[in-house]
Each structure stands twice: as C-alpha cells, then as structure tokens.
Short mmCIF file of C-alpha atoms in Angstrom, two decimals:
data_model
loop_
_atom_site.label_atom_id
_atom_site.label_comp_id
_atom_site.label_asym_id
_atom_site.label_seq_id
_atom_site.Cartn_x
_atom_site.Cartn_y
_atom_site.Cartn_z
CA MET J 1 -2.30 -33.64 3.26
CA ALA J 2 -1.28 -29.99 4.03
CA GLU J 3 -0.67 -28.01 0.88
CA SER J 4 2.97 -27.07 0.21
CA VAL J 5 4.12 -23.65 0.91
CA ARG J 6 6.89 -22.01 -1.00
CA LEU J 7 8.26 -18.52 -0.53
CA TYR J 8 10.39 -16.78 -2.93
CA VAL J 9 12.57 -14.08 -1.37
CA ALA J 10 15.76 -12.30 -2.28
CA ALA J 11 18.93 -13.96 -1.10
CA PRO J 12 20.30 -11.28 1.41
CA ALA J 13 23.91 -11.63 0.11
CA SER J 14 22.78 -10.68 -3.43
CA VAL J 15 21.34 -7.39 -2.31
CA SER J 16 24.38 -4.96 -2.46
CA VAL J 17 25.16 -2.79 0.38
CA ILE J 18 21.93 -3.50 2.15
CA GLN J 19 22.42 -7.17 2.26
CA CYS J 20 18.68 -7.72 3.10
CA SER J 21 15.38 -7.24 1.42
CA PRO J 22 13.00 -5.93 4.08
CA PRO J 23 9.81 -7.09 2.20
CA SER J 24 11.41 -10.57 1.78
CA TRP J 25 12.26 -10.76 5.36
CA MET J 26 8.99 -9.65 6.90
CA ALA J 27 7.33 -12.53 4.95
CA GLN J 28 9.83 -14.85 6.56
CA ILE J 29 9.30 -13.46 10.03
CA VAL J 30 5.50 -14.15 9.74
CA LEU J 31 5.98 -17.67 8.40
CA ALA J 32 8.19 -18.42 11.46
CA GLU J 33 5.88 -16.63 13.86
CA LYS J 34 3.19 -19.03 12.62
CA SER J 35 5.33 -21.89 12.71
CA VAL J 36 4.49 -22.62 9.12
CA ALA J 37 6.85 -25.42 7.58
CA GLY J 38 7.67 -24.01 4.20
CA GLU J 39 10.36 -24.01 1.59
CA VAL J 40 12.21 -20.71 1.39
CA ILE J 41 13.73 -20.14 -1.96
CA GLU J 42 16.42 -17.71 -2.09
CA LEU J 43 16.83 -15.88 -5.43
CA ASP J 44 19.73 -13.90 -6.48
CA PHE J 45 18.67 -10.41 -6.61
CA GLY J 46 21.78 -9.00 -8.18
CA ARG J 47 21.64 -11.65 -11.16
CA GLY J 48 17.93 -10.81 -11.67
CA ASP J 49 16.72 -14.29 -10.79
CA HIS J 50 13.39 -12.76 -9.72
CA LYS J 51 12.71 -11.89 -13.25
CA THR J 52 13.20 -15.16 -15.04
CA PRO J 53 10.24 -16.43 -17.18
CA GLU J 54 9.30 -18.78 -14.51
CA LEU J 55 9.07 -16.10 -11.81
CA LEU J 56 7.35 -13.59 -14.22
CA THR J 57 4.73 -16.17 -14.72
CA LYS J 58 3.91 -16.19 -10.95
CA ASN J 59 4.20 -12.39 -10.85
CA PRO J 60 4.49 -10.35 -14.07
CA ARG J 61 5.71 -7.37 -12.05
CA GLY J 62 8.74 -9.15 -11.16
CA THR J 63 8.64 -8.23 -7.51
CA ILE J 64 9.28 -10.44 -4.55
CA PRO J 65 8.35 -11.91 -2.12
CA ILE J 66 6.02 -14.26 -3.88
CA LEU J 67 4.07 -16.86 -1.83
CA CYS J 68 2.92 -20.15 -3.39
CA HIS J 69 0.54 -22.12 -1.30
CA GLY J 70 -0.62 -25.31 -3.18
CA GLU J 71 -1.78 -24.02 -6.62
CA ARG J 72 -2.33 -20.37 -5.29
CA VAL J 73 0.07 -17.63 -6.02
CA ILE J 74 0.12 -14.50 -4.01
CA HIS J 75 2.33 -11.50 -4.72
CA GLU J 76 2.58 -7.85 -3.23
CA THR J 77 4.13 -7.82 0.25
CA LEU J 78 1.05 -6.85 2.12
CA ALA J 79 -0.84 -9.27 0.25
CA VAL J 80 1.39 -12.17 1.25
CA LEU J 81 1.21 -11.07 4.89
CA GLU J 82 -2.71 -10.57 5.09
CA TYR J 83 -3.05 -14.02 2.98
CA LEU J 84 -0.72 -15.87 5.64
CA GLU J 85 -2.99 -14.32 8.46
CA SER J 86 -6.10 -15.93 6.87
CA ALA J 87 -4.66 -19.13 5.78
CA PHE J 88 -2.67 -19.75 8.95
CA PRO J 89 -4.70 -17.98 11.64
CA GLN J 90 -2.77 -19.12 14.56
CA PRO J 91 -1.20 -17.58 16.56
CA PRO J 92 -3.33 -14.38 15.30
CA LEU J 93 -1.02 -11.51 14.08
CA MET J 94 -3.90 -9.25 13.48
CA PRO J 95 -6.72 -8.30 16.02
CA ARG J 96 -9.96 -9.94 15.53
CA ASP J 97 -12.10 -7.48 17.23
CA LEU J 98 -13.19 -4.16 15.43
CA ASP J 99 -11.40 -1.82 17.92
CA GLY J 100 -8.09 -3.60 17.45
CA LEU J 101 -8.58 -3.96 13.76
CA ALA J 102 -9.37 -0.35 13.27
CA ARG J 103 -5.97 0.41 14.77
CA GLY J 104 -4.09 -2.59 13.25
CA LEU J 105 -5.20 -1.88 9.67
CA SER J 106 -4.52 1.74 9.88
CA ARG J 107 -0.93 1.06 11.23
CA LEU J 108 -0.36 -1.76 8.64
CA HIS J 109 -1.33 0.56 5.70
CA GLU J 110 0.47 3.50 7.26
CA SER J 111 3.76 1.58 7.06
CA ALA J 112 3.60 2.28 3.19
CA ALA J 113 4.90 5.79 4.09
CA LEU J 114 7.88 4.21 6.20
CA LYS J 115 8.55 1.77 3.35
CA ASP J 116 8.62 4.62 0.76
CA ALA J 117 11.12 6.66 2.85
CA GLY J 118 13.12 3.60 3.72
CA MET J 119 13.43 2.11 0.37
CA ALA J 120 14.29 5.38 -1.38
CA LEU J 121 17.16 5.79 0.94
CA PHE J 122 18.21 2.20 0.70
CA ALA J 123 17.98 2.27 -3.14
CA TYR J 124 20.20 5.37 -3.22
CA LEU J 125 22.86 3.64 -1.07
CA MET J 126 22.69 0.46 -3.13
CA ARG J 127 23.15 2.35 -6.36
CA THR J 128 25.57 4.75 -5.37
CA PRO J 129 29.22 3.95 -4.43
CA VAL J 130 30.41 5.61 -1.28
CA ALA J 131 32.94 7.82 -2.97
CA VAL J 132 30.35 9.45 -5.21
CA ARG J 133 27.48 9.90 -2.88
CA ASP J 134 26.12 13.55 -2.89
CA ALA J 135 25.90 14.89 0.69
CA ALA J 136 22.89 17.13 0.01
CA ARG J 137 20.95 14.30 -1.70
CA LEU J 138 21.70 11.79 1.01
CA ALA J 139 20.79 14.30 3.73
CA ASP J 140 17.40 14.82 2.01
CA LEU J 141 16.78 11.10 1.83
CA VAL J 142 17.80 10.46 5.41
CA GLY J 143 15.65 13.50 6.34
CA ALA J 144 12.51 11.74 4.95
CA LEU J 145 13.25 8.66 6.97
CA ARG J 146 13.87 10.71 9.97
CA ARG J 147 10.40 12.39 9.73
CA GLU J 148 8.85 8.80 9.38
CA LEU J 149 10.74 7.72 12.48
CA ASP J 150 9.50 10.68 14.46
CA CYS J 151 6.01 9.64 13.54
CA TRP J 152 6.63 6.02 14.38
CA GLU J 153 8.32 7.01 17.61
CA ARG J 154 5.03 8.54 18.86
CA HIS J 155 3.19 5.53 17.98
CA TYR J 156 5.45 3.26 19.90
CA THR J 157 5.94 5.72 22.92
CA GLY J 158 4.33 4.20 26.16
CA VAL J 159 3.25 1.04 24.40
CA GLU J 160 5.16 -2.24 23.60
CA TRP J 161 3.36 -3.05 20.37
CA ALA J 162 1.77 -1.18 17.71
CA VAL J 163 -1.66 -2.67 18.66
CA GLY J 164 -2.96 -4.29 21.76
CA SER J 165 -0.60 -6.51 23.99
CA SER J 166 1.13 -8.60 21.48
CA LEU J 167 2.93 -8.74 18.24
CA THR J 168 0.92 -7.91 15.10
CA LEU J 169 1.66 -7.43 11.24
CA PRO J 170 2.46 -3.80 11.44
CA ASP J 171 5.16 -4.48 14.08
CA VAL J 172 6.78 -7.06 11.73
CA VAL J 173 6.69 -4.50 9.01
CA VAL J 174 8.14 -1.57 11.14
CA PHE J 175 10.75 -3.69 12.55
CA THR J 176 12.44 -4.76 9.43
CA TYR J 177 12.92 -1.24 8.29
CA LEU J 178 14.34 -0.12 11.69
CA ALA J 179 16.70 -3.11 11.79
CA THR J 180 18.02 -2.43 8.25
CA ALA J 181 18.53 1.25 9.03
CA HIS J 182 20.51 0.27 12.22
CA GLN J 183 22.40 -2.19 10.24
CA LEU J 184 23.60 0.72 7.92
CA GLY J 185 24.80 2.51 10.87
CA LEU J 186 21.68 4.60 11.98
CA ASP J 187 21.84 5.13 15.80
CA LEU J 188 18.06 4.86 16.98
CA ALA J 189 18.71 5.25 20.78
CA ARG J 190 19.18 8.97 21.25
CA ARG J 191 16.40 10.44 19.14
CA TRP J 192 14.02 7.30 18.95
CA PRO J 193 14.23 5.66 22.24
CA ALA J 194 10.69 3.91 22.03
CA LEU J 195 11.83 2.56 18.67
CA GLN J 196 15.21 1.51 20.00
CA ALA J 197 13.40 -0.49 22.90
CA PHE J 198 10.76 -1.93 20.44
CA SER J 199 13.58 -3.09 18.07
CA GLU J 200 15.49 -4.75 20.92
CA ARG J 201 12.36 -6.55 21.85
CA MET J 202 11.79 -7.73 18.43
CA SER J 203 15.40 -8.86 18.00
CA THR J 204 15.08 -11.39 20.83
CA ARG J 205 12.25 -13.29 19.13
CA ALA J 206 12.91 -16.66 17.75
CA SER J 207 11.21 -15.63 14.36
CA VAL J 208 13.79 -12.99 14.01
CA ARG J 209 16.83 -14.66 15.21
CA SER J 210 16.22 -17.51 12.80
CA THR J 211 15.68 -15.29 9.65
CA LEU J 212 18.19 -12.60 10.29
CA SER J 213 20.50 -12.01 7.38
CA SER J 214 23.48 -14.05 7.74
CA THR J 215 25.68 -11.44 6.26
CA TRP J 216 24.93 -8.73 8.93
CA GLN J 217 27.64 -9.69 11.11
CA THR J 218 29.57 -6.43 10.76
CA ARG J 219 27.56 -3.20 11.08
CA ARG J 220 28.07 -0.59 8.18
CA GLU J 221 28.48 3.01 8.69
CA ASP J 222 26.51 4.67 5.86
CA LEU J 223 24.24 6.21 8.04
CA ALA J 224 26.48 6.79 11.09
CA GLY J 225 26.05 10.26 12.58
CA PHE J 226 22.61 10.66 11.27
CA GLY J 227 20.68 9.36 14.56
CA MET Q 1 -28.06 0.90 18.73
CA ALA Q 2 -25.92 0.85 15.68
CA GLU Q 3 -22.71 2.80 15.94
CA SER Q 4 -22.53 5.82 13.90
CA VAL Q 5 -20.56 5.80 10.67
CA ARG Q 6 -18.92 9.14 9.71
CA LEU Q 7 -16.64 9.34 6.49
CA TYR Q 8 -14.52 12.39 5.90
CA VAL Q 9 -13.79 12.90 2.31
CA ALA Q 10 -12.64 15.63 -0.09
CA ALA Q 11 -15.29 17.77 -1.53
CA PRO Q 12 -14.97 16.97 -5.29
CA ALA Q 13 -15.39 20.64 -6.25
CA SER Q 14 -12.58 21.64 -3.93
CA VAL Q 15 -9.99 19.56 -5.75
CA SER Q 16 -8.64 21.77 -8.60
CA VAL Q 17 -8.75 20.39 -12.20
CA ILE Q 18 -9.42 16.80 -11.04
CA GLN Q 19 -12.66 17.57 -9.29
CA CYS Q 20 -12.58 14.27 -7.55
CA SER Q 21 -10.45 12.63 -4.95
CA PRO Q 22 -10.18 8.86 -6.05
CA PRO Q 23 -9.28 7.55 -2.51
CA SER Q 24 -12.38 9.33 -1.03
CA TRP Q 25 -14.53 8.20 -3.88
CA MET Q 26 -13.62 4.52 -3.56
CA ALA Q 27 -14.69 4.63 0.18
CA GLN Q 28 -18.01 6.18 -0.74
CA ILE Q 29 -18.73 3.52 -3.33
CA VAL Q 30 -18.00 0.90 -0.72
CA LEU Q 31 -20.25 2.41 1.86
CA ALA Q 32 -23.04 2.53 -0.84
CA GLU Q 33 -22.33 -1.13 -1.87
CA LYS Q 34 -22.84 -2.09 1.67
CA SER Q 35 -26.02 0.09 2.14
CA VAL Q 36 -24.28 1.56 5.17
CA ALA Q 37 -26.28 4.53 6.20
CA GLY Q 38 -23.38 7.04 7.40
CA GLU Q 39 -22.66 10.65 7.31
CA VAL Q 40 -20.37 11.85 4.50
CA ILE Q 41 -18.60 14.91 5.52
CA GLU Q 42 -17.20 16.74 2.65
CA LEU Q 43 -13.90 18.73 3.45
CA ASP Q 44 -12.67 21.64 1.38
CA PHE Q 45 -9.42 20.36 0.18
CA GLY Q 46 -8.21 23.48 -1.36
CA ARG Q 47 -8.74 25.41 1.79
CA GLY Q 48 -6.82 22.63 3.88
CA ASP Q 49 -9.83 21.65 5.87
CA HIS Q 50 -8.42 18.16 6.08
CA LYS Q 51 -5.48 19.70 7.99
CA THR Q 52 -7.58 21.26 10.87
CA PRO Q 53 -6.52 20.46 14.46
CA GLU Q 54 -9.64 18.38 14.75
CA LEU Q 55 -8.78 16.29 11.74
CA LEU Q 56 -5.15 16.02 12.60
CA THR Q 57 -6.23 14.51 15.98
CA LYS Q 58 -7.91 11.77 13.99
CA ASN Q 59 -5.15 11.33 11.47
CA PRO Q 60 -1.78 13.08 12.17
CA ARG Q 61 -0.72 12.56 8.63
CA GLY Q 62 -3.53 14.77 7.49
CA THR Q 63 -4.74 12.60 4.61
CA ILE Q 64 -8.22 11.66 3.74
CA PRO Q 65 -10.42 9.51 3.66
CA ILE Q 66 -10.94 9.15 7.41
CA LEU Q 67 -13.73 6.89 8.77
CA CYS Q 68 -15.12 7.08 12.26
CA HIS Q 69 -17.24 4.15 13.34
CA GLY Q 70 -18.48 4.74 16.89
CA GLU Q 71 -15.26 5.65 18.77
CA ARG Q 72 -13.02 4.03 16.15
CA VAL Q 73 -11.00 5.98 13.77
CA ILE Q 74 -9.40 4.37 10.60
CA HIS Q 75 -7.38 6.21 8.17
CA GLU Q 76 -5.46 5.03 5.15
CA THR Q 77 -7.40 4.19 2.22
CA LEU Q 78 -6.92 0.50 2.07
CA ALA Q 79 -7.28 0.29 5.74
CA VAL Q 80 -10.77 1.94 5.51
CA LEU Q 81 -11.82 -0.33 2.66
CA GLU Q 82 -10.74 -3.49 4.65
CA TYR Q 83 -12.10 -2.35 7.84
CA LEU Q 84 -15.45 -1.75 6.15
CA GLU Q 85 -15.34 -5.24 4.79
CA SER Q 86 -14.90 -6.63 8.38
CA ALA Q 87 -17.35 -4.36 10.17
CA PHE Q 88 -20.06 -4.60 7.40
CA PRO Q 89 -19.57 -8.10 5.91
CA GLN Q 90 -22.65 -8.08 3.69
CA PRO Q 91 -22.67 -8.15 0.88
CA PRO Q 92 -18.96 -9.41 0.63
CA LEU Q 93 -16.77 -7.36 -1.33
CA MET Q 94 -13.70 -9.83 -0.80
CA PRO Q 95 -13.72 -13.52 -1.42
CA ARG Q 96 -13.91 -15.67 1.76
CA ASP Q 97 -12.28 -18.75 0.15
CA LEU Q 98 -8.48 -18.91 0.14
CA ASP Q 99 -8.38 -19.40 -3.78
CA GLY Q 100 -10.45 -16.10 -4.11
CA LEU Q 101 -8.39 -14.46 -1.38
CA ALA Q 102 -5.09 -15.22 -2.94
CA ARG Q 103 -6.11 -13.38 -6.01
CA GLY Q 104 -8.17 -10.61 -4.43
CA LEU Q 105 -5.41 -9.56 -2.01
CA SER Q 106 -2.87 -9.67 -4.81
CA ARG Q 107 -4.80 -7.45 -6.96
CA LEU Q 108 -5.89 -5.15 -4.07
CA HIS Q 109 -2.42 -4.35 -3.26
CA GLU Q 110 -1.10 -4.36 -6.82
CA SER Q 111 -3.49 -1.43 -7.23
CA ALA Q 112 -0.83 0.67 -5.29
CA ALA Q 113 1.14 0.96 -8.63
CA LEU Q 114 -1.84 2.07 -10.36
CA LYS Q 115 -2.38 4.72 -7.66
CA ASP Q 116 1.20 5.84 -7.82
CA ALA Q 117 1.05 6.39 -11.49
CA GLY Q 118 -2.54 7.98 -11.52
CA MET Q 119 -1.81 10.22 -8.52
CA ALA Q 120 1.60 11.43 -9.81
CA LEU Q 121 -0.14 12.48 -13.12
CA PHE Q 122 -3.11 13.97 -11.42
CA ALA Q 123 -0.95 15.98 -9.08
CA TYR Q 124 0.93 17.53 -11.87
CA LEU Q 125 -2.21 18.62 -13.75
CA MET Q 126 -3.66 20.07 -10.59
CA ARG Q 127 -0.46 21.89 -9.80
CA THR Q 128 0.45 23.04 -13.26
CA PRO Q 129 -1.88 25.53 -15.40
CA VAL Q 130 -2.42 24.32 -18.86
CA ALA Q 131 -0.40 27.07 -20.43
CA VAL Q 132 2.95 26.22 -18.64
CA ARG Q 133 2.58 22.46 -18.81
CA ASP Q 134 5.83 20.74 -20.12
CA ALA Q 135 5.10 18.36 -22.94
CA ALA Q 136 8.00 16.02 -22.17
CA ARG Q 137 7.05 15.82 -18.45
CA LEU Q 138 3.44 15.29 -19.14
CA ALA Q 139 4.13 12.59 -21.78
CA ASP Q 140 6.45 10.87 -19.03
CA LEU Q 141 3.80 10.98 -16.37
CA VAL Q 142 1.07 9.66 -19.12
CA GLY Q 143 3.49 6.95 -20.10
CA ALA Q 144 3.57 5.53 -16.59
CA LEU Q 145 -0.06 5.52 -16.34
CA ARG Q 146 -0.46 3.78 -19.82
CA ARG Q 147 2.07 1.15 -18.70
CA GLU Q 148 -0.21 0.49 -15.76
CA LEU Q 149 -3.27 0.41 -17.96
CA ASP Q 150 -1.67 -2.01 -20.09
CA CYS Q 151 -1.03 -4.25 -16.99
CA TRP Q 152 -4.48 -4.04 -15.83
CA GLU Q 153 -5.92 -4.55 -19.50
CA ARG Q 154 -4.28 -7.93 -19.34
CA HIS Q 155 -6.09 -8.54 -16.00
CA TYR Q 156 -9.47 -7.68 -17.15
CA THR Q 157 -9.25 -9.29 -20.56
CA GLY Q 158 -11.78 -12.13 -20.79
CA VAL Q 159 -13.23 -11.48 -17.24
CA GLU Q 160 -15.88 -9.31 -15.84
CA TRP Q 161 -14.33 -8.57 -12.58
CA ALA Q 162 -10.86 -8.64 -10.91
CA VAL Q 163 -11.68 -11.79 -8.94
CA GLY Q 164 -14.39 -14.47 -9.39
CA SER Q 165 -18.08 -13.51 -10.69
CA SER Q 166 -18.83 -10.27 -8.61
CA LEU Q 167 -17.52 -7.04 -7.70
CA THR Q 168 -14.74 -6.93 -5.10
CA LEU Q 169 -12.48 -4.18 -3.56
CA PRO Q 170 -9.88 -4.11 -6.29
CA ASP Q 171 -12.45 -3.37 -8.72
CA VAL Q 172 -13.62 -0.39 -6.82
CA VAL Q 173 -10.02 0.83 -6.48
CA VAL Q 174 -9.20 0.33 -10.24
CA PHE Q 175 -12.48 1.93 -11.31
CA THR Q 176 -11.91 5.25 -9.63
CA TYR Q 177 -8.64 5.70 -11.39
CA LEU Q 178 -10.04 4.72 -14.79
CA ALA Q 179 -13.01 7.17 -14.35
CA THR Q 180 -10.85 9.98 -13.42
CA ALA Q 181 -8.52 9.55 -16.24
CA HIS Q 182 -11.45 9.43 -18.76
CA GLN Q 183 -12.96 12.50 -17.07
CA LEU Q 184 -9.44 14.26 -17.86
CA GLY Q 185 -10.09 13.31 -21.42
CA LEU Q 186 -8.19 9.92 -21.79
CA ASP Q 187 -9.88 7.77 -24.35
CA LEU Q 188 -9.77 4.02 -23.11
CA ALA Q 189 -11.66 2.35 -25.98
CA ARG Q 190 -8.94 1.95 -28.44
CA ARG Q 191 -5.93 0.63 -26.49
CA TRP Q 192 -7.70 -0.69 -23.37
CA PRO Q 193 -11.04 -2.18 -24.47
CA ALA Q 194 -11.43 -4.50 -21.64
CA LEU Q 195 -10.98 -1.51 -19.12
CA GLN Q 196 -13.30 0.41 -21.25
CA ALA Q 197 -15.98 -2.43 -21.00
CA PHE Q 198 -15.30 -2.79 -17.34
CA SER Q 199 -15.66 0.96 -16.66
CA GLU Q 200 -18.96 1.15 -18.42
CA ARG Q 201 -20.31 -1.86 -16.29
CA MET Q 202 -19.11 0.09 -13.23
CA SER Q 203 -20.77 3.17 -14.32
CA THR Q 204 -24.25 1.56 -14.35
CA ARG Q 205 -24.03 0.64 -10.80
CA ALA Q 206 -26.21 2.49 -8.31
CA SER Q 207 -23.22 2.87 -5.87
CA VAL Q 208 -21.23 4.67 -8.70
CA ARG Q 209 -24.06 6.88 -9.92
CA SER Q 210 -25.08 7.96 -6.38
CA THR Q 211 -21.50 9.17 -5.63
CA LEU Q 212 -20.30 10.43 -8.93
CA SER Q 213 -18.73 13.79 -8.62
CA SER Q 214 -21.48 16.37 -9.34
CA THR Q 215 -18.95 18.73 -10.94
CA TRP Q 216 -18.05 16.08 -13.79
CA GLN Q 217 -20.80 17.12 -16.08
CA THR Q 218 -18.17 18.52 -18.69
CA ARG Q 219 -15.36 16.19 -19.74
CA ARG Q 220 -12.03 17.79 -19.75
CA GLU Q 221 -9.30 17.55 -22.51
CA ASP Q 222 -6.13 17.50 -20.47
CA LEU Q 223 -5.36 13.86 -21.53
CA ALA Q 224 -7.18 14.08 -24.88
CA GLY Q 225 -5.05 12.39 -27.68
CA PHE Q 226 -3.09 10.15 -25.21
CA GLY Q 227 -5.41 7.02 -25.49
#
C-alpha cells in the first residue's frame, strides 16, 4: 500500500494582502506535476494555525510547508521539493545528468536571492496598510526585487526553461514569485519580456491552474507603476 | 581521463577578523571527505579577486565558492555540496533511503537559518573595528546566533550526527559555523554541551585538520563572555 502524503500549506485567503504563500504554492505545484494523490491541509496563517503544538511537533521552527509522507516529516521548502523529487521520481523535475544537474542545482539555490527580495517586499505590504506605506522604503524593497528580476531575465532570455528542454524545480520556484508580484500589480512585460513569456507558459499548465489561489480573481495595484 | 576539479574559495587570511569563509571551508571539507583530487584556488577576498571579470563569467553574483568540474560551473554553496554528492557519490554524505533523506534534507536546508544568524554577526565583526562596536547591536546579533545554537543543541542532543550513524552534509555545514564562532571567542561548553562534543568530534577528522584556516593559531576574543 502506498504511504499517505499530507502537505500542510498556508490557506491563501488567510495571508493578508498577498493572498498566497509562494513556498506553499510551489510544493503544491510539484505534487500536481508528479500526479501525487495527497491530502493538502490548508492552515489559517493569520490565526497562527501553523504554530499549534501539533504543528510545532512536526517543525519546531513553525514554518510551512510541511510534508508528511508515511511517518516521515520534511520541512524547509527546498527540502520538501528535493524530497518529492527523490520519493516520486516521475516525471523528473531535476536533470539526472551532471551537466544538467550543475545548472539545475545552481539555479535552484540561486533562487534563495529571489525569495529574499520577494518575501521582504511581500512582508512589508502585508504588514503596512496602504495609507501608511513609506514611499522611500517601498521603492527600496521594490528596487531589490527589480535587481533580482533583471538577473533572472538574463537567465530566461532565449530559453524556455531554466535548464534543458522541460520544467524543473527552479522554474517552479521562480514562477511563484513572478506570479505573486504580478498579482500585486507589477507589470513584467516592458522590462522583463523573457520572464513575462515564461510566466505565461507556466500559467497554462494544469499544475498551476489547479493550484492557483482562488482569491486572486481581482488583481491588486500595490506594485502598479513599478514595472 | 577524469575531469578536472577546481574549487575557487576565499583565502582565509584575506577575510578580515574572521580569517575564514565558512561557505568556502565546507566545500573544501566535502572534497577532502570524498578524497577528490582537485585544485583549490584561493582568492583574495579583501582585494575583491572573487569579482574579477573572469570570476563573474562563472558566477555573475560574485559569490564564492565556485566549483568547476570539467566544463561545468556550479555556484551557490549548497548547490556545490549537492553537486559533489552526485558527482562523487563515495563515501556517501547524504542518506540514500527516504527515511534518512527526509531528515537529512530538512537539516541541510534548515542550516540556512544558522547561516543567516552566523553571517550577520560575522559581517558586523568584520566591518566594525573593536573600538566602535555598539554593545546593544552586538548583543542583538549574538542573541540571534544563540537562539540558533539552542535549536541545533536540541538536534544534536543524544546523537553523534545530524542524521543516522555517520557524517552527512548538514554536519559539515553546521560545524563550520560552530568552529568560526569558537575561533572568535564564543565558549560552547556551558550552554551547548552537545554542540561542543560534536565540534570536538569534527575537529579530529582528517578532512577538517587538512583544511583548517592556517591563520587560526590564536583564538580571538570578540565573542568571549557570550557563551
């Protein structure tokens, strides 16, 4: 009998302003890409349901996503993604050859810089009501994200995917930050056309459509004018 | 013919105050553990030799370590470690079974929190002459590292290694930060006895002894009294 798969994620609607947790979303996309039938348990982030005693037993740091596979518990986002790649190797989402792996691992870990810039900006938007946002502070945070997007624009220029000829884990990671910035009003098309095209390609995938935050019907304008 | 291995690292003596770059050191330890005969190229960090046009071609972000294996280039520290594990699988430094992998990957990626706390503190010490250090700022930075060490103390209590019964990648990562903090004067023994014992175990390994910063003969006192 197959071991049960449970993925604890942030309920999108419980994440104020952003209405999505990119780290949770990327784990859901990978489950969908691999057609893993698992239970996705949405936790109310605003209420702190990811820090209940039960959850802290699984991950004392209180971060999500958390993956439970049979008796095994995996926390830390990239650990979840890499574990899923080993436990459910088909279809492969990381190259198996050393040439591809060299590039794939570099890109996957380089995505930490995009995460840092993205999450710093998103956290500021979450915590700061529109009326009291500081223009200079916001511009600084957006500036850091813009520099990251410039870097990833070069990576995606002339290629469809981060590595090789098909989707790999770094694509999934990068996409969730692009999509979140887009939802918050950032226009990618002018300055980052390769990222815009990549983002559109990703948006057509069943794995993305089936996991998209249901509360993203109306696009916000927090980052409008920053593209 | 085996492909050439070149590892670009920070020359320890070129890193002011700290006299070591933990990310560079961990890659060197892994090469030594796997008995990979490679050329280690020490770059003068203070002079900015890691940001020459040649190096920026390999890694536009200008960070080290960078691994070159034949024509392949791998940057980002954990990417280098994971690539080495795939390219040189013996002796294994990550579990191959899913139980071990679940724990090993969680610990490996959780080490990013230790890195963040450690590097923030080390960067402050590097950039701030002793005479003008701010006691409150220093206490804050040390406080963040102490909280991390509390967390890792729990992980290492009652076990010799992070995962299973032998050395794995998370052990290498964690050790380099412990050893650097120790060199800077932090006393582990009283508050973190499991980490102290782990650190002593690591220090006896040939891979550590052969790669130890040659400039660490005299222990500093920057963090004395904070143990």
